[in-house]
Amino acid sequence: MSLLSLGIVRGLIGQLVGTAGGMALTMLIRLMLGLPAWKEEPVWVVGLILGGIGFLIGVGAVSDWFKWMKGIETPLHHGPPADKPAWTRYFGVDYNHKVIGIQYAVTGLVMLIIGGSFAVIFRTELARSGLQFLTANQFNSFLGMHGWAALFGIFISIGGMANYLVPLMLGAEDMAFPRLNAFAYWLNVPAIVMLLGAVYFGWDAGWTVYPPLSTKGPVGFQFLFYAVFFLGMSSILGSLNLLVTIFRMRPPGMSLFRMPIFCWAIVATSLIQLTATQLIGMSFLMLSVERVLGMGFFDPAKGGTPILFQHLFWFYSHPAVYVWVLPGLGIISEILPVFSRKPLFGYRWIALSSVAIALVGFLVWGHHMFVSGYSDYLRVPFMISTMLVAVPTGVKFFSWLGTIWGGKISFPTPMLFVLGAISVFLIGGLSGPILATVPTDLHLHDSYFVVGHFHATIFGGFVFPFFAAIYYWYPKITGRMYDERLGKLHFWIMTPGFWLQSIGQMSVGVMGMRRRIADYDPALGIEPGHILITIAGFAIAFSILLMIYNLFHSADVGELAGANPWRSRSPEWQIPSPVPEHSYASPITVVGEPYDYGLAGSTYIRMAPASAGHD
């Protein structure tokens, strides 16, 4: 088999050719205009854009659409390629939502590992005061890369969970727009190439890339801008597809309040992604244009203001936090009743609280800017609106407690990670109001306390639930059980490690440690705290490696799972494991409530007799 038969290889070649062609075209135009051929910024920008397009053409993500323009019909092909090994479908364009979901999830996990690796490097640097093995600029680049690589990993992993699970939970054959689904996934790969390329050229303004640093730094900033641009386009298209799928493809009897609760979380998440992602795309495009064409959007000398960038950036980036955590909170609500053997307490309140968090999230961006110098009268409204987020979030916590209370609780690995997620998210939740309140935020802004709060929120709201989801749906995806002992060992190393890391970060922050700096004064007395945080970081990294070994090893030798090892009521657990190419042999009808665990005689779905000819 030739390497060129893999779509991803053709895509990477296409990106290389597109980048080179774009750069050559720009230099030719400059020569024709009587300008020097080489000017770094415009030459690279055109190369990056055409490189991304070249990847999409090379991988085949737009091939069907080109054929339609010529009047050629393109019937959907089901199953692995006829003339290649089955595994090759994961390295090229495939329209099956389960394949795309796994492509998303694996890519996201790889990006999380890359982001975590950068963290381990600069965390080692911070273990002692003074510069050890990184320069200040290298530290800044690694710090920024940790942030964006991890964020890429989170966005892409959410796409993995949503793509794999939502159609299955709805009893649907696939997503509403399978080709758009594949196109949205493959937008991420050239984006990742650009992001990793930014490391070589450098950028040292942190993940927020505030001007003026981002308008004057090295060309690596442009790599970052267009990486985020492609990622954002993927988010918009993916969210549109998910919303149409959820609102138009539910089976008979599945009203909105009879959907699996994870679908509600995806609705709320998709509403944010569909309507807010344009803001960060626009703000990064304005940065790029200011660097290339000299437009002074954020330059006071040309009539601009850097505060404008902060407004645009945070109008998207605070709701983005809910994009990261709402799916995770949906996973918690999905798994908790299964292992408590009780109905989900307050189903409607949990569903509506997800939408409420998404809507209130658009009103709180200003709390990131209390020290930015904007008008003083804005502080109090933003403080109050930020506090309001605690109301729907509190609804979820009380509902989770109500679900557990009096239940017949069992503790397999997915349940442990759900309980760990609640404990960690609670740390993030309790430390949030301190930063939402003007008098305390003025002192803690830009301190390591913010780092501790942010990581507790993200780990509790996304990372722990993501790992719970991996363990929970692993038998459904592979048909085999993971090693339970290794799963629990992963949990018991990672969870105490994270508690230590997060509380340690907040503690050194209160003692005077600033964030985003490579060194600190030993007289602060925080070096022991930094050593403990670093040790905890290594423990977390080791535990994740254990999980990866467990997943790969168990895929070969794990015990056969059967269709429904968790005794779940959700539709995807009523069909064989692994899920067949055509997921449901016959249509399903919803006849009951989704979470009536422990209620005798209750049924959620019924399957119609299989029709003849349905393979």
Short mmCIF file of C-alpha atoms in Angstrom, two decimals, residues 119-594:
data_model
loop_
_atom_site.label_atom_id
_atom_site.label_comp_id
_atom_site.label_asym_id
_atom_site.label_seq_id
_atom_site.Cartn_x
_atom_site.Cartn_y
_atom_site.Cartn_z
CA ALA A 119 3.53 22.47 30.82
CA VAL A 120 5.85 19.82 32.26
CA ILE A 121 8.84 21.58 30.68
CA PHE A 122 8.16 25.07 32.01
CA ARG A 123 6.85 23.66 35.31
CA THR A 124 10.27 22.04 35.80
CA GLU A 125 11.84 25.43 35.14
CA LEU A 126 9.66 26.99 37.86
CA ALA A 127 10.50 24.36 40.48
CA ARG A 128 13.37 26.53 41.66
CA SER A 129 13.88 30.28 41.62
CA GLY A 130 16.32 31.63 39.03
CA LEU A 131 16.56 30.59 35.39
CA GLN A 132 17.55 26.90 35.05
CA PHE A 133 17.48 25.79 31.41
CA LEU A 134 15.00 28.08 29.60
CA THR A 135 15.48 31.67 28.51
CA ALA A 136 12.72 34.14 29.31
CA ASN A 137 11.54 34.18 25.68
CA GLN A 138 11.54 30.38 25.47
CA PHE A 139 9.54 30.26 28.69
CA ASN A 140 6.97 32.66 27.23
CA SER A 141 6.69 30.68 23.97
CA PHE A 142 6.30 27.37 25.83
CA LEU A 143 3.72 28.91 28.15
CA GLY A 144 1.69 30.22 25.22
CA MET A 145 2.00 26.92 23.38
CA HIS A 146 0.84 25.02 26.46
CA GLY A 147 -2.25 27.20 26.55
CA TRP A 148 -3.20 27.02 22.89
CA ALA A 149 -2.25 23.37 22.34
CA ALA A 150 -4.36 22.38 25.35
CA LEU A 151 -7.24 24.56 24.16
CA PHE A 152 -7.04 22.97 20.71
CA GLY A 153 -7.13 19.60 22.45
CA ILE A 154 -10.24 20.56 24.43
CA PHE A 155 -12.14 21.96 21.45
CA ILE A 156 -11.29 18.96 19.28
CA SER A 157 -12.05 16.43 22.03
CA ILE A 158 -15.49 17.99 22.52
CA GLY A 159 -16.03 17.47 18.81
CA GLY A 160 -15.11 13.83 19.36
CA MET A 161 -17.65 13.25 22.11
CA ALA A 162 -20.42 15.14 20.30
CA ASN A 163 -19.87 13.50 16.92
CA TYR A 164 -19.70 9.97 18.27
CA LEU A 165 -22.47 10.18 20.85
CA VAL A 166 -25.18 12.58 19.70
CA PRO A 167 -26.42 10.61 16.65
CA LEU A 168 -26.27 7.38 18.65
CA MET A 169 -28.21 8.89 21.54
CA LEU A 170 -30.84 10.15 19.09
CA GLY A 171 -31.11 6.81 17.31
CA ALA A 172 -30.04 8.57 14.10
CA GLU A 173 -28.10 6.96 11.27
CA ASP A 174 -25.62 9.83 11.03
CA MET A 175 -25.20 13.59 11.38
CA ALA A 176 -27.49 15.85 9.34
CA PHE A 177 -24.66 16.84 6.95
CA PRO A 178 -22.04 14.05 6.76
CA ARG A 179 -19.78 15.80 4.21
CA LEU A 180 -19.80 19.03 6.19
CA ASN A 181 -18.98 16.96 9.25
CA ALA A 182 -15.86 15.52 7.63
CA PHE A 183 -14.87 18.93 6.24
CA ALA A 184 -15.18 20.48 9.73
CA TYR A 185 -12.87 17.82 11.21
CA TRP A 186 -10.18 18.15 8.56
CA LEU A 187 -10.01 21.94 9.05
CA ASN A 188 -8.32 21.15 12.36
CA VAL A 189 -5.30 19.36 10.94
CA PRO A 190 -3.78 22.27 8.94
CA ALA A 191 -4.62 24.44 11.96
CA ILE A 192 -2.51 22.16 14.16
CA VAL A 193 0.36 22.28 11.65
CA MET A 194 0.26 26.08 11.75
CA LEU A 195 0.11 26.14 15.54
CA LEU A 196 3.13 23.87 15.90
CA GLY A 197 4.93 25.94 13.24
CA ALA A 198 4.47 28.97 15.48
CA VAL A 199 6.89 27.43 17.99
CA TYR A 200 9.73 27.58 15.46
CA PHE A 201 9.19 31.24 14.67
CA GLY A 202 8.25 32.16 18.24
CA TRP A 203 5.57 34.30 19.83
CA ASP A 204 5.85 35.60 23.34
CA ALA A 205 2.66 37.38 24.40
CA GLY A 206 0.97 34.48 26.21
CA TRP A 207 -2.20 32.79 25.00
CA THR A 208 -4.21 36.04 25.15
CA VAL A 209 -1.87 37.71 22.58
CA TYR A 210 -2.73 41.20 23.78
CA PRO A 211 -1.51 44.09 21.61
CA PRO A 212 0.87 45.88 21.42
CA LEU A 213 3.11 42.80 21.96
CA SER A 214 1.19 40.79 19.35
CA THR A 215 1.36 43.60 16.77
CA LYS A 216 5.13 43.92 17.03
CA GLY A 217 6.48 40.42 17.79
CA PRO A 218 7.89 37.76 15.43
CA VAL A 219 5.98 36.26 12.50
CA GLY A 220 5.05 33.26 14.63
CA PHE A 221 2.04 35.33 15.72
CA GLN A 222 0.63 35.05 12.19
CA PHE A 223 0.88 31.26 12.40
CA LEU A 224 -1.15 31.38 15.60
CA PHE A 225 -3.76 33.77 14.19
CA TYR A 226 -4.56 31.58 11.19
CA ALA A 227 -4.38 28.36 13.20
CA VAL A 228 -7.11 29.74 15.45
CA PHE A 229 -9.01 31.00 12.39
CA PHE A 230 -9.18 27.50 10.87
CA LEU A 231 -10.03 25.94 14.24
CA GLY A 232 -12.80 28.49 14.73
CA MET A 233 -14.27 27.74 11.31
CA SER A 234 -14.35 24.07 12.29
CA SER A 235 -16.19 24.95 15.52
CA ILE A 236 -18.83 27.02 13.70
CA LEU A 237 -19.56 24.37 11.08
CA GLY A 238 -19.56 21.56 13.64
CA SER A 239 -21.97 23.37 15.95
CA LEU A 240 -24.33 24.15 13.07
CA ASN A 241 -24.37 20.48 12.10
CA LEU A 242 -25.04 19.36 15.68
CA LEU A 243 -27.91 21.79 16.18
CA VAL A 244 -29.63 20.66 12.97
CA THR A 245 -29.09 17.02 13.92
CA ILE A 246 -30.57 17.47 17.40
CA PHE A 247 -33.56 19.58 16.34
CA ARG A 248 -34.44 17.69 13.17
CA MET A 249 -33.42 14.05 13.60
CA ARG A 250 -34.87 12.94 16.92
CA PRO A 251 -36.94 9.73 16.79
CA PRO A 252 -40.70 9.59 17.41
CA GLY A 253 -41.54 10.20 21.05
CA MET A 254 -38.25 11.93 21.90
CA SER A 255 -39.37 15.42 22.84
CA LEU A 256 -36.70 17.89 23.89
CA PHE A 257 -37.25 16.99 27.53
CA ARG A 258 -36.89 13.29 26.78
CA MET A 259 -33.46 13.64 25.18
CA PRO A 260 -30.39 12.24 26.91
CA ILE A 261 -29.08 15.10 29.04
CA PHE A 262 -25.73 15.17 27.19
CA CYS A 263 -27.62 16.38 24.09
CA TRP A 264 -28.87 19.38 26.07
CA ALA A 265 -25.27 20.20 26.99
CA ILE A 266 -24.33 20.02 23.32
CA VAL A 267 -27.23 22.32 22.37
CA ALA A 268 -26.02 24.97 24.82
CA THR A 269 -22.41 24.53 23.72
CA SER A 270 -23.29 24.74 20.04
CA LEU A 271 -25.28 27.93 20.53
CA ILE A 272 -22.17 29.59 21.93
CA GLN A 273 -19.87 28.22 19.25
CA LEU A 274 -22.20 29.20 16.43
CA THR A 275 -22.71 32.78 17.57
CA ALA A 276 -19.55 33.83 19.44
CA THR A 277 -16.62 32.23 17.61
CA GLN A 278 -16.75 34.95 14.96
CA LEU A 279 -15.57 37.46 17.57
CA ILE A 280 -12.19 35.83 18.17
CA GLY A 281 -11.81 35.22 14.43
CA MET A 282 -12.43 38.89 13.78
CA SER A 283 -10.11 40.09 16.54
CA PHE A 284 -7.26 37.86 15.31
CA LEU A 285 -7.90 38.94 11.71
CA MET A 286 -7.66 42.57 12.82
CA LEU A 287 -4.31 41.82 14.49
CA SER A 288 -3.08 40.15 11.32
CA VAL A 289 -4.21 43.03 9.09
CA GLU A 290 -2.66 45.59 11.42
CA ARG A 291 0.67 43.79 11.14
CA VAL A 292 0.50 43.31 7.35
CA LEU A 293 -1.20 46.49 6.13
CA GLY A 294 -0.47 48.88 8.99
CA MET A 295 -4.12 49.48 9.90
CA GLY A 296 -4.11 50.88 13.43
CA PHE A 297 -7.10 49.15 15.03
CA PHE A 298 -5.25 48.76 18.32
CA ASP A 299 -2.56 51.46 17.96
CA PRO A 300 -3.34 54.71 19.84
CA ALA A 301 -0.90 56.59 17.56
CA LYS A 302 -3.21 55.79 14.62
CA GLY A 303 -6.50 56.39 16.43
CA GLY A 304 -6.94 52.81 17.70
CA THR A 305 -7.05 51.40 21.22
CA PRO A 306 -5.68 48.15 22.66
CA ILE A 307 -8.71 47.98 24.98
CA LEU A 308 -10.87 47.22 21.92
CA PHE A 309 -8.97 43.96 21.44
CA GLN A 310 -9.64 42.94 25.05
CA HIS A 311 -13.38 43.53 24.60
CA LEU A 312 -13.49 41.47 21.40
CA PHE A 313 -11.24 38.74 22.79
CA TRP A 314 -13.11 38.27 26.07
CA PHE A 315 -16.58 38.58 24.55
CA TYR A 316 -15.74 35.26 22.93
CA SER A 317 -13.22 33.82 25.35
CA HIS A 318 -15.33 33.89 28.47
CA PRO A 319 -18.29 32.09 26.85
CA ALA A 320 -15.63 29.76 25.42
CA VAL A 321 -14.97 28.59 28.99
CA TYR A 322 -18.55 27.29 28.99
CA VAL A 323 -17.92 25.63 25.62
CA TRP A 324 -15.19 23.72 27.41
CA VAL A 325 -17.11 22.78 30.57
CA LEU A 326 -20.77 22.36 29.51
CA PRO A 327 -20.16 19.07 27.64
CA GLY A 328 -18.22 17.83 30.65
CA LEU A 329 -21.05 18.75 33.00
CA GLY A 330 -23.37 16.91 30.62
CA ILE A 331 -21.17 13.82 30.91
CA ILE A 332 -21.40 14.01 34.72
CA SER A 333 -25.20 14.22 34.54
CA GLU A 334 -25.26 11.35 32.04
CA ILE A 335 -23.11 8.91 34.02
CA LEU A 336 -24.13 9.73 37.61
CA PRO A 337 -27.62 8.10 37.55
CA VAL A 338 -26.27 4.97 35.83
CA PHE A 339 -23.99 4.14 38.77
CA SER A 340 -26.38 5.51 41.41
CA ARG A 341 -29.27 3.43 40.00
CA LYS A 342 -31.58 6.38 40.61
CA PRO A 343 -33.44 8.83 38.33
CA LEU A 344 -31.54 11.99 37.46
CA PHE A 345 -32.75 14.50 40.04
CA GLY A 346 -34.19 17.66 38.44
CA TYR A 347 -33.72 16.66 34.80
CA ARG A 348 -35.47 19.77 33.42
CA TRP A 349 -33.57 22.10 35.74
CA ILE A 350 -30.25 20.60 34.66
CA ALA A 351 -31.22 20.93 30.99
CA LEU A 352 -32.33 24.54 31.33
CA SER A 353 -29.36 25.45 33.55
CA SER A 354 -27.03 24.53 30.66
CA VAL A 355 -28.86 26.99 28.39
CA ALA A 356 -28.91 29.60 31.17
CA ILE A 357 -25.14 29.30 31.67
CA ALA A 358 -24.64 29.73 27.92
CA LEU A 359 -26.81 32.87 27.79
CA VAL A 360 -25.47 34.52 30.96
CA GLY A 361 -21.97 33.76 29.71
CA PHE A 362 -22.37 36.46 27.08
CA LEU A 363 -22.80 39.15 29.76
CA VAL A 364 -19.70 38.62 31.88
CA TRP A 365 -16.67 39.33 29.68
CA GLY A 366 -15.85 42.57 31.47
CA HIS A 367 -14.79 40.84 34.69
CA HIS A 368 -11.55 39.88 32.94
CA MET A 369 -10.87 43.61 32.48
CA PHE A 370 -11.32 45.10 35.96
CA VAL A 371 -7.71 46.38 35.83
CA SER A 372 -7.70 47.28 32.12
CA GLY A 373 -8.52 50.92 32.64
CA TYR A 374 -12.04 50.87 31.22
CA SER A 375 -14.68 53.11 32.81
CA ASP A 376 -15.07 52.52 36.55
CA TYR A 377 -18.87 52.37 36.40
CA LEU A 378 -18.67 49.18 34.30
CA ARG A 379 -17.11 47.18 37.11
CA VAL A 380 -20.20 46.69 39.28
CA PRO A 381 -22.57 45.49 36.49
CA PHE A 382 -19.96 42.99 35.29
CA MET A 383 -19.37 41.83 38.87
CA ILE A 384 -23.08 41.21 39.42
CA SER A 385 -23.62 39.47 36.08
CA THR A 386 -20.64 37.21 36.79
CA MET A 387 -22.08 36.28 40.19
CA LEU A 388 -25.30 35.26 38.43
CA VAL A 389 -23.46 32.36 36.77
CA ALA A 390 -23.32 30.72 40.19
CA VAL A 391 -27.12 30.25 40.16
CA PRO A 392 -27.48 27.76 37.25
CA THR A 393 -24.15 26.19 38.21
CA GLY A 394 -25.45 25.66 41.74
CA VAL A 395 -28.57 24.01 40.28
CA LYS A 396 -26.33 21.38 38.71
CA PHE A 397 -24.44 20.71 41.96
CA PHE A 398 -27.63 20.28 43.99
CA SER A 399 -29.13 18.06 41.29
CA TRP A 400 -26.05 15.85 41.31
CA LEU A 401 -26.22 15.57 45.12
CA GLY A 402 -29.93 14.74 44.86
CA THR A 403 -29.16 12.03 42.33
CA ILE A 404 -26.53 10.37 44.51
CA TRP A 405 -28.53 10.69 47.74
CA GLY A 406 -29.97 7.33 48.74
CA GLY A 407 -28.70 5.63 45.60
CA LYS A 408 -27.17 2.17 45.26
CA ILE A 409 -23.80 3.58 44.29
CA SER A 410 -21.07 1.51 42.63
CA PHE A 411 -17.58 2.79 41.91
CA PRO A 412 -16.09 1.61 38.61
CA THR A 413 -13.52 3.91 37.02
CA PRO A 414 -16.00 6.15 35.10
CA MET A 415 -17.93 6.84 38.32
CA LEU A 416 -14.71 7.62 40.19
CA PHE A 417 -13.74 10.18 37.56
CA VAL A 418 -17.23 11.71 37.72
CA LEU A 419 -16.94 12.10 41.50
CA GLY A 420 -13.39 13.44 41.06
CA ALA A 421 -14.74 15.93 38.51
CA ILE A 422 -17.33 17.21 40.98
CA SER A 423 -14.70 17.66 43.70
CA VAL A 424 -12.29 19.49 41.39
CA PHE A 425 -14.99 21.62 39.77
CA LEU A 426 -16.10 22.59 43.27
CA ILE A 427 -12.61 23.98 43.94
CA GLY A 428 -12.87 26.02 40.74
CA GLY A 429 -16.40 27.13 41.59
CA LEU A 430 -15.62 28.26 45.12
CA SER A 431 -12.55 30.23 43.99
CA GLY A 432 -14.45 31.89 41.14
CA PRO A 433 -16.47 34.48 43.10
CA ILE A 434 -13.22 35.74 44.64
CA LEU A 435 -12.05 36.74 41.15
CA ALA A 436 -15.51 37.98 40.13
CA THR A 437 -15.55 40.46 43.00
CA VAL A 438 -13.89 43.77 42.19
CA PRO A 439 -12.05 44.45 45.52
CA THR A 440 -10.38 41.01 45.63
CA ASP A 441 -9.73 40.71 41.89
CA LEU A 442 -7.82 44.00 41.87
CA HIS A 443 -5.25 42.36 44.16
CA LEU A 444 -5.25 38.85 42.70
CA HIS A 445 -5.37 39.74 39.00
CA ASP A 446 -2.31 38.36 37.16
CA SER A 447 -1.37 36.26 40.20
CA TYR A 448 -0.93 32.49 40.30
CA PHE A 449 -4.26 32.31 42.16
CA VAL A 450 -5.91 32.82 38.76
CA VAL A 451 -3.89 29.91 37.36
CA GLY A 452 -5.12 27.62 40.16
CA HIS A 453 -8.75 28.69 39.72
CA PHE A 454 -8.65 28.34 35.93
CA HIS A 455 -7.10 24.87 35.97
CA ALA A 456 -9.52 23.62 38.64
CA THR A 457 -12.42 24.85 36.51
CA ILE A 458 -11.12 23.28 33.31
CA PHE A 459 -9.96 20.00 34.85
CA GLY A 460 -13.18 19.61 36.82
CA GLY A 461 -15.38 20.79 33.97
CA PHE A 462 -13.65 19.05 31.09
CA VAL A 463 -10.58 16.86 31.72
CA PHE A 464 -12.00 14.62 34.47
CA PRO A 465 -15.38 14.20 32.68
CA PHE A 466 -13.55 13.54 29.40
CA PHE A 467 -11.59 10.72 31.01
CA ALA A 468 -14.82 9.44 32.59
CA ALA A 469 -16.39 9.43 29.12
CA ILE A 470 -13.43 7.58 27.62
CA TYR A 471 -13.65 4.81 30.22
CA TYR A 472 -17.46 4.72 30.11
CA TRP A 473 -17.91 4.44 26.32
CA TYR A 474 -14.66 2.49 25.68
CA PRO A 475 -16.56 -0.87 25.77
CA LYS A 476 -19.12 0.49 23.30
CA ILE A 477 -16.41 1.70 20.91
CA THR A 478 -14.05 -1.27 21.05
CA GLY A 479 -16.28 -4.13 22.23
CA ARG A 480 -13.80 -4.84 25.03
CA MET A 481 -13.41 -3.80 28.68
CA TYR A 482 -10.44 -1.77 29.84
CA ASP A 483 -8.27 -2.96 32.76
CA GLU A 484 -10.22 -1.80 35.83
CA ARG A 485 -7.18 -1.94 38.14
CA LEU A 486 -5.15 0.33 35.89
CA GLY A 487 -8.14 2.63 35.50
CA LYS A 488 -8.51 3.03 39.25
CA LEU A 489 -4.75 3.45 39.67
CA HIS A 490 -4.97 6.28 37.10
CA PHE A 491 -7.70 7.92 39.17
CA TRP A 492 -5.98 7.56 42.55
CA ILE A 493 -2.75 9.08 41.24
CA MET A 494 -4.32 11.88 39.23
CA THR A 495 -6.99 13.13 41.61
CA PRO A 496 -4.88 13.78 44.74
CA GLY A 497 -2.16 15.09 42.40
CA PHE A 498 -4.54 17.61 40.96
CA TRP A 499 -5.92 18.69 44.35
CA LEU A 500 -2.31 19.34 45.45
CA GLN A 501 -1.45 21.16 42.23
CA SER A 502 -4.49 23.42 42.16
CA ILE A 503 -4.50 24.39 45.83
CA GLY A 504 -0.72 24.83 45.64
CA GLN A 505 -1.08 27.22 42.68
CA MET A 506 -3.65 29.30 44.54
CA SER A 507 -1.47 29.35 47.68
CA VAL A 508 1.69 30.61 45.97
CA GLY A 509 -0.47 33.15 44.16
CA VAL A 510 -1.76 34.58 47.42
CA MET A 511 1.86 34.70 48.66
CA GLY A 512 2.92 36.88 45.75
CA MET A 513 3.69 34.63 42.75
CA ARG A 514 2.83 36.36 39.49
CA ARG A 515 1.61 34.37 36.49
CA ARG A 516 3.35 34.20 33.11
CA ILE A 517 6.85 34.95 34.45
CA ALA A 518 9.92 32.69 34.28
CA ASP A 519 11.39 33.56 37.66
CA TYR A 520 10.42 34.66 41.16
CA ASP A 521 12.04 36.14 44.24
CA PRO A 522 13.17 33.37 46.66
CA ALA A 523 12.44 35.78 49.51
CA LEU A 524 8.71 35.17 48.86
CA GLY A 525 9.13 31.74 50.47
CA ILE A 526 7.20 29.98 47.71
CA GLU A 527 9.90 27.64 46.39
CA PRO A 528 8.66 24.61 48.43
CA GLY A 529 5.19 25.25 47.03
CA HIS A 530 6.54 25.29 43.49
CA ILE A 531 8.41 22.03 44.05
CA LEU A 532 5.20 20.34 45.24
CA ILE A 533 3.24 21.74 42.26
CA THR A 534 5.88 20.38 39.88
CA ILE A 535 5.88 16.94 41.52
CA ALA A 536 2.08 16.90 41.25
CA GLY A 537 2.35 17.83 37.56
CA PHE A 538 4.68 14.88 36.89
CA ALA A 539 2.32 12.55 38.80
CA ILE A 540 -0.63 13.68 36.67
CA ALA A 541 1.41 13.18 33.48
CA PHE A 542 2.42 9.67 34.58
CA SER A 543 -1.17 8.73 35.37
CA ILE A 544 -2.29 9.82 31.89
CA LEU A 545 0.41 7.65 30.33
CA LEU A 546 -1.02 4.76 32.36
CA MET A 547 -4.43 5.42 30.82
CA ILE A 548 -3.03 5.45 27.29
CA TYR A 549 -1.25 2.13 27.90
CA ASN A 550 -4.46 0.71 29.36
CA LEU A 551 -6.55 1.77 26.35
CA PHE A 552 -4.13 0.38 23.76
CA HIS A 553 -3.40 -2.84 25.66
CA SER A 554 -7.05 -3.58 26.46
CA ALA A 555 -8.12 -3.08 22.85
CA ASP A 556 -6.26 -6.34 22.12
CA VAL A 557 -6.61 -8.44 25.25
CA GLY A 558 -9.46 -6.88 27.22
CA GLU A 559 -12.44 -8.97 28.28
CA LEU A 560 -15.36 -8.94 25.81
CA ALA A 561 -17.75 -6.24 26.97
CA GLY A 562 -21.13 -7.37 25.68
CA ALA A 563 -23.77 -4.90 24.57
CA ASN A 564 -24.53 -3.17 27.87
CA PRO A 565 -22.02 -3.79 30.68
CA TRP A 566 -23.24 -0.75 32.67
CA ARG A 567 -26.98 -1.59 32.43
CA SER A 568 -27.61 1.84 30.93
CA ARG A 569 -31.01 2.89 29.52
CA SER A 570 -29.52 5.12 26.81
CA PRO A 571 -30.24 4.01 23.20
CA GLU A 572 -26.61 3.39 22.20
CA TRP A 573 -26.30 0.69 24.88
CA GLN A 574 -29.21 -1.30 23.44
CA ILE A 575 -27.24 -2.23 20.28
CA PRO A 576 -24.16 -4.48 19.91
CA SER A 577 -20.63 -3.46 20.92
CA PRO A 578 -18.73 -2.29 18.95
CA VAL A 579 -21.46 -0.36 17.17
CA PRO A 580 -22.17 -1.80 13.67
CA GLU A 581 -21.55 0.27 10.53
CA HIS A 582 -25.29 1.05 10.36
CA SER A 583 -25.84 1.72 14.02
CA TYR A 584 -29.49 0.71 14.42
CA ALA A 585 -30.90 -2.28 12.59
CA SER A 586 -34.35 -0.73 12.94
CA PRO A 587 -35.77 2.68 13.95
CA ILE A 588 -36.33 3.40 17.63
CA THR A 589 -39.33 4.94 19.35
CA VAL A 590 -39.15 6.66 22.72
CA VAL A 591 -41.88 5.50 25.08
CA GLY A 592 -40.65 6.63 28.50
CA GLU A 593 -38.29 8.84 30.47
CA PRO A 594 -34.52 8.51 29.95
#
